[in-house]
Amino acid sequence: MNQEINLPPAQIGTRYSTIEGVDDDDVRAIETRVVLEQGVEGSSAPPEVIACALMRDGSISTAELMQAAKERVVIREPRLHTFVPLYTTNHCDSECKMCAMRKSNDKLKRKFATKLEIEEQLRILYESEGVRGVGLLTGEYEGTFSRLANAFRVGWATRTALDMGFERVYFNIGSMQPDEIQALGEWIEPDEPVTMCVFQETYDRQKYVRFMGGGGPKTDYDQRLRSFDHWIDAGFRYVNPGVLVGLSDEETELVRLVSHVSHLARRGAIVDVSLPRLRPAQGLRNASGVPDDKYLRMLAIVAFVCPDQRLVFTTRESAEVQERAIDLCGVFSPGSPDVAPYRRGGRAQNDEETSQFLVADLRRPSEILSALEATGREVAHFVGAPEEWAAPAERGEVA
Ligand code: SF4
């Protein structure tokens, strides 16, 4: 279960990801109670079929599923790790309907972090927030030169973070072709802890066209889906697929996400999994329509059927939902989707005029992670709270 060592051999040359649905007869054949007691290892059925059966079986409560999932993931080492997102720009050439960064949104003030700004943001996260994991984000761009230049820039930022002492870097810059992977990959070695994030958003092709089909590079469903396969073909191993919960029906997304995760794991990838819910953004109400209980059920099922893969959870969700979900997760990512938003000794910006969306919890990353560790949960890639977040008694203050 330790993701840092003993990587399985990559399966070079395996077919591209093809995400299929499941057969209803196969789902009905699953004895859900038996699976719940014995785990997925005792069943010969694919994990996506088991996931579907657990989603449908109303006799099993969400609380039961969460308890079963927690027991399966609690032995994972480290139990949790963290990274903080760092948006390096909010420019984008795509037209995703649910996103404030879409190209045609002329109300968004566009920002671009320079080399010095990115270096300063990394130093703030490292020195002031005490984190050793970072996620680098951009939009997705049209035209070969822009795409290669963006890959090169994010490769540089990744190298800079690793050389500064960050222990893990995620990057989320849209789909990637082999030449773009080469431009980014020349900055790192394949076994360095660098995770490619490419969320499919939805595995329903019609919904994909409806939300992402308005123009720009993200319109190509298959190009996006194949990004991880190119990354694995190039010798890299860390991947993070995901769906944006609320774009399509939950059962379909769950089944296909688990199917994609299984495909990538079979290829030898180390897989983190994201299921963020839609959040409000500039001029967009973006209600996910998925209530907490159903959302937690989805998370619990993914954690249960994919215990070797880490669920990524973020401060998109309120502190209350975080508390309910945290023990299902393997990665907790606090931070802001604004451009270069971190300030020494202060809360991050999450300005509606410049952010991709609005988060539910804007406490400082160090404050949130310290509170988590105070409950007895150790968080890897977090070295401890800066002094100002230590408990009053620890600071020598008397009430
Ligand atoms: S979701 Fe990503 S690709 Fe789509 S408009 Fe927003 S930033 Fe651009």
Coordinates of C-alpha atoms and ligand atoms in Angstrom, one line a residue:
M1 CA 0.0 0.0 0.0
N2 CA 2.9 2.3 0.3
Q3 CA 2.8 4.4 -2.9
E4 CA 6.4 5.6 -2.6
I5 CA 8.1 2.3 -3.1
N6 CA 7.9 -1.0 -4.9
L7 CA 6.3 0.3 -8.1
P8 CA 4.9 -2.4 -10.2
P9 CA 6.3 -2.7 -13.7
A10 CA 4.6 -0.4 -16.2
Q11 CA 2.6 -2.2 -18.9
I12 CA 4.0 -0.5 -22.0
G13 CA 1.9 -1.1 -25.1
T14 CA -1.4 -1.9 -23.5
R15 CA -4.4 -0.5 -25.3
Y16 CA -5.6 3.0 -24.7
S17 CA -8.2 3.6 -22.1
T18 CA -11.7 2.5 -23.2
I19 CA -14.4 3.2 -20.7
E20 CA -17.3 0.8 -20.9
G21 CA -20.5 0.5 -18.9
V22 CA -21.6 -2.6 -17.1
D23 CA -24.1 -5.4 -17.8
D24 CA -27.2 -5.4 -15.6
D25 CA -27.2 -9.2 -15.2
D26 CA -23.6 -9.0 -13.9
V27 CA -24.6 -6.3 -11.4
R28 CA -27.6 -8.4 -10.1
A29 CA -25.3 -11.4 -9.6
I30 CA -23.2 -9.5 -7.0
E31 CA -23.9 -10.6 -3.4
T32 CA -23.3 -7.2 -1.9
R33 CA -23.4 -8.2 1.7
V34 CA -20.8 -10.9 1.1
V35 CA -18.6 -8.3 -0.7
L36 CA -19.0 -5.9 2.1
E37 CA -17.8 -8.4 4.7
Q38 CA -15.1 -10.0 2.6
G39 CA -13.8 -7.1 0.4
V40 CA -13.5 -7.0 -3.3
E41 CA -10.6 -9.5 -3.3
G42 CA -13.0 -12.4 -2.7
S43 CA -15.0 -11.6 -5.8
S44 CA -14.1 -12.4 -9.4
A45 CA -16.3 -9.5 -10.6
P46 CA -14.6 -6.4 -11.9
P47 CA -14.5 -3.5 -9.4
E48 CA -16.8 -1.3 -11.6
V49 CA -19.5 -4.0 -11.4
I50 CA -19.2 -4.2 -7.6
A51 CA -19.3 -0.4 -7.4
C52 CA -22.5 -0.4 -9.4
A53 CA -24.1 -3.1 -7.2
L54 CA -23.2 -1.2 -4.0
M55 CA -24.5 2.0 -5.4
R56 CA -27.9 0.4 -6.3
D57 CA -28.4 -1.7 -3.1
G58 CA -30.6 0.6 -0.9
S59 CA -30.5 -2.0 1.9
I60 CA -26.9 -1.0 2.6
S61 CA -26.8 2.4 4.2
T62 CA -24.2 5.0 3.3
A63 CA -23.0 4.9 7.0
E64 CA -22.4 1.1 6.6
L65 CA -20.5 1.7 3.4
M66 CA -18.4 4.4 4.9
Q67 CA -17.5 2.3 7.9
A68 CA -16.5 -0.6 5.6
A69 CA -14.4 1.7 3.4
K70 CA -12.7 3.3 6.4
E71 CA -11.6 0.0 7.7
R72 CA -10.0 -0.9 4.4
V73 CA -8.1 2.3 3.9
V74 CA -7.0 3.0 7.5
I75 CA -4.0 0.7 7.2
R76 CA -2.5 2.7 4.3
E77 CA 0.9 4.3 4.9
P78 CA 1.1 7.2 5.0
R79 CA -2.6 7.5 6.0
L80 CA -2.9 10.9 4.4
H81 CA -0.7 13.2 2.4
T82 CA -1.2 16.8 1.2
F83 CA -0.6 19.2 -1.5
V84 CA -1.7 22.8 -2.0
P85 CA -3.0 24.0 -5.4
L86 CA -1.1 26.9 -7.1
Y87 CA -2.8 28.4 -10.1
T88 CA -0.1 30.0 -12.2
T89 CA -2.5 31.7 -14.6
N90 CA -6.3 31.9 -15.3
H91 CA -5.9 32.3 -19.1
C92 CA -7.5 29.5 -21.0
D93 CA -8.5 28.8 -24.6
S94 CA -11.3 26.4 -23.8
E95 CA -15.0 27.1 -23.3
C96 CA -16.2 24.8 -20.5
K97 CA -19.7 26.0 -19.5
M98 CA -19.2 25.5 -15.8
C99 CA -15.9 27.3 -15.5
A100 CA -15.1 31.0 -14.9
M101 CA -11.8 30.6 -16.8
R102 CA -13.5 29.9 -20.1
K103 CA -12.1 32.0 -22.9
S104 CA -15.3 33.9 -23.7
N105 CA -15.7 35.1 -20.0
D106 CA -14.7 38.7 -20.5
K107 CA -15.7 39.5 -16.9
L108 CA -12.8 37.5 -15.5
K109 CA -9.6 39.6 -14.9
R110 CA -6.8 37.6 -16.5
K111 CA -3.6 37.0 -14.6
F112 CA -0.3 35.4 -15.3
A113 CA 2.3 34.6 -12.6
T114 CA 5.9 35.4 -13.7
K115 CA 8.9 33.3 -12.8
L116 CA 9.6 35.5 -9.7
E117 CA 6.0 35.3 -8.6
I118 CA 5.9 31.5 -8.9
E119 CA 9.1 31.2 -6.9
E120 CA 7.8 33.5 -4.2
Q121 CA 4.5 31.5 -4.0
L122 CA 6.5 28.3 -3.6
R123 CA 8.6 29.9 -0.9
I124 CA 5.4 31.0 1.0
L125 CA 3.9 27.5 0.8
Y126 CA 7.2 26.0 1.9
E127 CA 8.2 28.4 4.7
S128 CA 5.0 30.0 5.9
E129 CA 2.5 27.2 5.4
G130 CA 4.9 24.3 6.1
V131 CA 3.7 22.2 3.2
R132 CA 5.9 20.0 1.0
G133 CA 3.3 19.1 -1.7
V134 CA 2.1 21.5 -4.4
G135 CA -0.2 21.3 -7.4
L136 CA 0.6 23.5 -10.4
L137 CA -2.4 24.5 -12.5
T138 CA -3.1 26.4 -15.8
G139 CA -5.8 26.5 -18.4
E140 CA -5.5 24.5 -21.6
Y141 CA -4.3 26.1 -24.8
E142 CA -4.8 26.0 -28.5
G143 CA -1.9 25.8 -31.0
T144 CA 1.2 23.7 -30.9
F145 CA 3.5 26.5 -29.8
S146 CA 1.3 27.6 -26.9
R147 CA 0.8 24.1 -25.7
L148 CA 4.5 23.2 -25.8
A149 CA 5.5 26.5 -24.2
N150 CA 3.0 25.8 -21.4
A151 CA 4.3 22.3 -20.9
F152 CA 7.8 23.6 -20.8
R153 CA 6.9 26.4 -18.3
V154 CA 5.1 23.9 -15.9
G155 CA 8.1 21.5 -16.3
W156 CA 10.3 24.4 -15.1
A157 CA 8.0 25.1 -12.2
T158 CA 7.9 21.4 -11.3
R159 CA 11.7 21.3 -11.3
T160 CA 11.9 24.5 -9.2
A161 CA 9.5 23.0 -6.6
L162 CA 11.4 19.7 -6.3
D163 CA 14.7 21.5 -6.0
M164 CA 13.3 23.8 -3.3
G165 CA 12.5 20.7 -1.3
F166 CA 8.9 19.9 -2.2
E167 CA 8.3 16.1 -1.9
R168 CA 5.4 15.8 -4.3
V169 CA 4.2 17.9 -7.3
Y170 CA 0.9 17.5 -9.0
F171 CA 0.2 19.3 -12.3
N172 CA -3.1 19.9 -14.0
I173 CA -2.7 21.6 -17.4
G174 CA -5.3 19.8 -19.5
S175 CA -4.8 16.9 -22.0
M176 CA -1.3 16.0 -23.1
Q177 CA 0.2 14.7 -26.3
P178 CA 3.5 12.8 -26.5
D179 CA 5.5 15.9 -27.6
E180 CA 4.0 18.0 -24.7
I181 CA 4.9 15.2 -22.3
Q182 CA 8.5 15.3 -23.7
A183 CA 8.7 19.1 -23.2
L184 CA 7.6 18.8 -19.6
G185 CA 9.2 15.5 -18.9
E186 CA 12.7 16.7 -19.8
W187 CA 12.7 18.6 -16.5
I188 CA 12.2 15.5 -14.3
E189 CA 13.1 11.9 -14.0
P190 CA 10.4 9.3 -14.5
D191 CA 10.6 8.0 -10.9
E192 CA 10.3 11.5 -9.3
P193 CA 7.0 12.1 -7.4
V194 CA 5.2 14.0 -10.1
T195 CA 1.5 13.3 -10.7
M196 CA -0.3 14.2 -13.9
C197 CA -3.9 15.3 -13.2
V198 CA -6.4 15.2 -16.1
F199 CA -10.0 15.0 -15.0
Q200 CA -12.3 13.7 -17.7
E201 CA -15.0 15.7 -15.9
T202 CA -17.7 13.4 -17.3
Y203 CA -17.4 10.0 -19.0
D204 CA -20.8 10.5 -20.6
R205 CA -19.9 11.6 -24.2
Q206 CA -23.1 13.5 -24.7
K207 CA -22.8 15.4 -21.5
Y208 CA -19.1 16.0 -22.4
V209 CA -20.1 17.7 -25.6
R210 CA -22.8 19.7 -23.7
F211 CA -20.4 21.1 -21.1
M212 CA -17.0 21.0 -22.8
G213 CA -17.9 21.1 -26.5
G214 CA -18.2 24.8 -26.9
G215 CA -14.8 25.2 -28.5
G216 CA -11.1 25.1 -27.8
P217 CA -8.8 22.2 -27.0
K218 CA -10.9 20.5 -24.4
T219 CA -13.6 19.5 -26.9
D220 CA -11.7 16.3 -27.8
Y221 CA -12.9 13.6 -25.4
D222 CA -10.6 11.0 -26.7
Q223 CA -7.5 13.2 -26.7
R224 CA -8.2 13.9 -23.0
L225 CA -8.8 10.3 -22.1
R226 CA -5.6 9.1 -23.7
S227 CA -3.3 11.5 -21.8
F228 CA -2.5 9.1 -19.0
D229 CA -1.7 6.3 -21.5
H230 CA 0.9 8.6 -23.2
W231 CA 2.3 9.6 -19.8
I232 CA 2.7 5.9 -18.8
D233 CA 4.1 5.1 -22.3
A234 CA 6.8 7.7 -21.6
G235 CA 7.8 5.9 -18.4
F236 CA 5.9 8.0 -15.8
R237 CA 3.7 6.4 -13.2
Y238 CA 1.7 8.8 -11.1
V239 CA -1.7 9.8 -12.4
N240 CA -4.9 11.4 -11.1
P241 CA -8.1 11.0 -13.0
G242 CA -11.4 12.4 -11.9
V243 CA -15.0 13.4 -12.5
L244 CA -16.8 16.6 -11.7
V245 CA -19.8 15.4 -9.7
G246 CA -23.0 17.0 -10.9
L247 CA -22.4 17.0 -14.7
S248 CA -24.0 13.6 -15.3
D249 CA -25.8 10.9 -13.4
E250 CA -23.8 9.6 -10.4
E251 CA -24.1 5.8 -11.1
T252 CA -22.7 6.1 -14.7
E253 CA -19.9 8.4 -13.6
L254 CA -19.0 6.1 -10.7
V255 CA -18.9 3.0 -12.8
R256 CA -16.8 4.5 -15.5
L257 CA -14.4 6.3 -13.2
V258 CA -13.7 3.0 -11.4
S259 CA -13.3 1.3 -14.8
H260 CA -10.7 4.0 -15.8
V261 CA -8.9 3.7 -12.5
S262 CA -8.7 -0.1 -12.9
H263 CA -7.3 0.2 -16.4
L264 CA -4.6 2.6 -15.2
A265 CA -3.7 0.4 -12.2
R266 CA -3.4 -2.6 -14.5
R267 CA -0.9 -0.6 -16.5
G268 CA 1.2 -0.2 -13.4
A269 CA 0.2 3.4 -12.6
I270 CA 0.0 4.8 -9.1
V271 CA -3.5 6.3 -9.2
D272 CA -5.1 9.0 -7.1
V273 CA -8.8 9.6 -7.7
S274 CA -10.8 12.9 -7.6
L275 CA -14.5 13.4 -7.4
P276 CA -15.0 17.1 -6.7
R277 CA -18.5 18.5 -6.6
L278 CA -19.4 21.5 -8.8
R279 CA -18.9 24.8 -7.0
P280 CA -20.2 28.3 -7.7
A281 CA -18.0 30.5 -9.9
Q282 CA -18.2 34.0 -11.3
G283 CA -21.7 34.4 -12.8
L284 CA -22.4 30.7 -12.4
R285 CA -24.6 29.2 -9.7
N286 CA -23.2 25.7 -10.5
A287 CA -25.2 23.7 -7.9
S288 CA -24.1 20.1 -8.2
G289 CA -27.6 18.8 -7.2
V290 CA -25.9 15.9 -5.5
P291 CA -26.8 15.8 -1.8
D292 CA -24.2 15.1 0.9
D293 CA -25.4 11.5 1.6
K294 CA -25.2 10.5 -2.1
Y295 CA -21.9 12.2 -2.5
L296 CA -20.4 10.4 0.5
R297 CA -21.8 7.2 -0.8
M298 CA -19.9 7.7 -4.0
L299 CA -16.7 8.4 -2.1
A300 CA -17.2 5.4 0.2
I301 CA -17.7 3.1 -2.8
V302 CA -14.6 4.3 -4.6
A303 CA -12.6 4.0 -1.4
F304 CA -14.0 0.5 -0.8
V305 CA -13.5 -1.0 -4.3
C306 CA -10.2 0.8 -5.0
P307 CA -8.4 0.7 -1.6
D308 CA -5.0 0.9 -3.1
Q309 CA -5.9 4.2 -4.8
R310 CA -6.1 7.4 -2.9
L311 CA -9.1 9.6 -2.9
V312 CA -8.2 13.3 -3.2
F313 CA -10.4 15.7 -1.2
T314 CA -10.3 19.5 -1.2
T315 CA -11.6 22.6 0.5
R316 CA -14.2 22.9 -2.2
E317 CA -16.2 21.2 0.5
S318 CA -17.2 22.8 3.8
A319 CA -15.4 21.9 7.1
E320 CA -18.4 19.8 8.1
V321 CA -18.3 17.6 4.9
Q322 CA -14.5 17.4 5.2
E323 CA -14.9 16.0 8.7
R324 CA -17.3 13.4 7.5
A325 CA -15.2 12.4 4.5
I326 CA -11.7 12.7 5.7
D327 CA -11.1 9.1 6.8
L328 CA -12.1 7.8 3.3
C329 CA -9.4 9.9 1.7
G330 CA -5.7 9.5 1.1
V331 CA -4.9 13.0 0.0
F332 CA -6.2 16.2 1.4
S333 CA -5.7 19.4 -0.6
P334 CA -6.5 22.8 1.0
G335 CA -6.0 26.0 -0.9
S336 CA -7.4 28.5 -3.3
P337 CA -8.2 28.4 -7.1
D338 CA -7.1 32.1 -7.5
V339 CA -3.9 33.0 -9.3
A340 CA -0.8 33.2 -7.0
P341 CA -3.1 33.7 -4.0
Y342 CA -0.9 33.0 -1.0
R343 CA 0.3 35.7 1.4
R344 CA 2.7 35.3 4.3
G345 CA 0.9 35.2 7.5
G346 CA -2.6 35.7 6.0
R347 CA -5.4 33.9 4.3
A348 CA -5.3 33.2 0.6
Q349 CA -7.2 35.3 -1.9
N350 CA -10.2 33.7 -3.5
D351 CA -11.5 36.7 -5.5
E352 CA -14.5 36.1 -7.7
E353 CA -13.0 38.4 -10.4
T354 CA -9.9 36.2 -10.8
S355 CA -10.7 32.7 -9.5
Q356 CA -11.7 29.6 -11.3
F357 CA -14.4 29.0 -8.7
L358 CA -15.2 29.8 -5.1
V359 CA -14.2 27.4 -2.3
A360 CA -16.2 26.6 0.8
D361 CA -13.3 26.8 3.3
L362 CA -10.7 29.6 3.0
R363 CA -8.7 28.9 6.2
R364 CA -5.0 28.9 5.7
P365 CA -3.6 25.5 4.6
S366 CA -1.5 25.4 7.7
E367 CA -4.5 26.1 9.9
I368 CA -6.5 23.3 8.3
L369 CA -3.7 20.8 8.3
S370 CA -2.8 21.6 11.9
A371 CA -6.4 21.1 13.0
L372 CA -6.3 17.7 11.2
E373 CA -3.2 16.6 12.9
A374 CA -4.6 17.7 16.2
T375 CA -7.2 15.0 15.8
G376 CA -4.4 12.4 15.7
R377 CA -4.2 12.0 11.9
E378 CA -0.7 12.4 10.6
V379 CA -0.4 14.3 7.3
A380 CA 2.6 13.5 5.1
H381 CA 4.1 16.5 3.2
F382 CA 3.2 18.8 6.1
V383 CA 6.0 19.6 8.5
G384 CA 3.9 21.3 11.1
A385 CA 2.1 24.5 11.8
P386 CA 4.0 27.8 11.8
E387 CA 4.1 29.3 15.3
E388 CA 1.1 31.5 14.8
W389 CA -1.2 28.5 14.4
A390 CA 0.1 26.6 17.4
A391 CA -2.4 26.2 20.2
P392 CA -2.4 29.2 22.7
A393 CA -1.0 27.1 25.5
E394 CA 1.9 25.9 23.2
R395 CA 2.6 29.5 22.4
G396 CA 3.0 30.2 26.1
E397 CA -0.2 32.3 26.2
V398 CA -2.4 32.2 29.2
A399 CA -6.1 32.5 28.8
Ligands
SF4_1 S1 -12.3 23.7 -17.0 FE1 -10.1 23.9 -17.6 S2 -10.1 23.8 -19.8 FE2 -12.2 24.2 -19.2 S3 -12.4 26.5 -19.3 FE3 -11.9 25.9 -17.2 S4 -9.7 26.1 -17.1 FE4 -10.2 26.0 -19.2

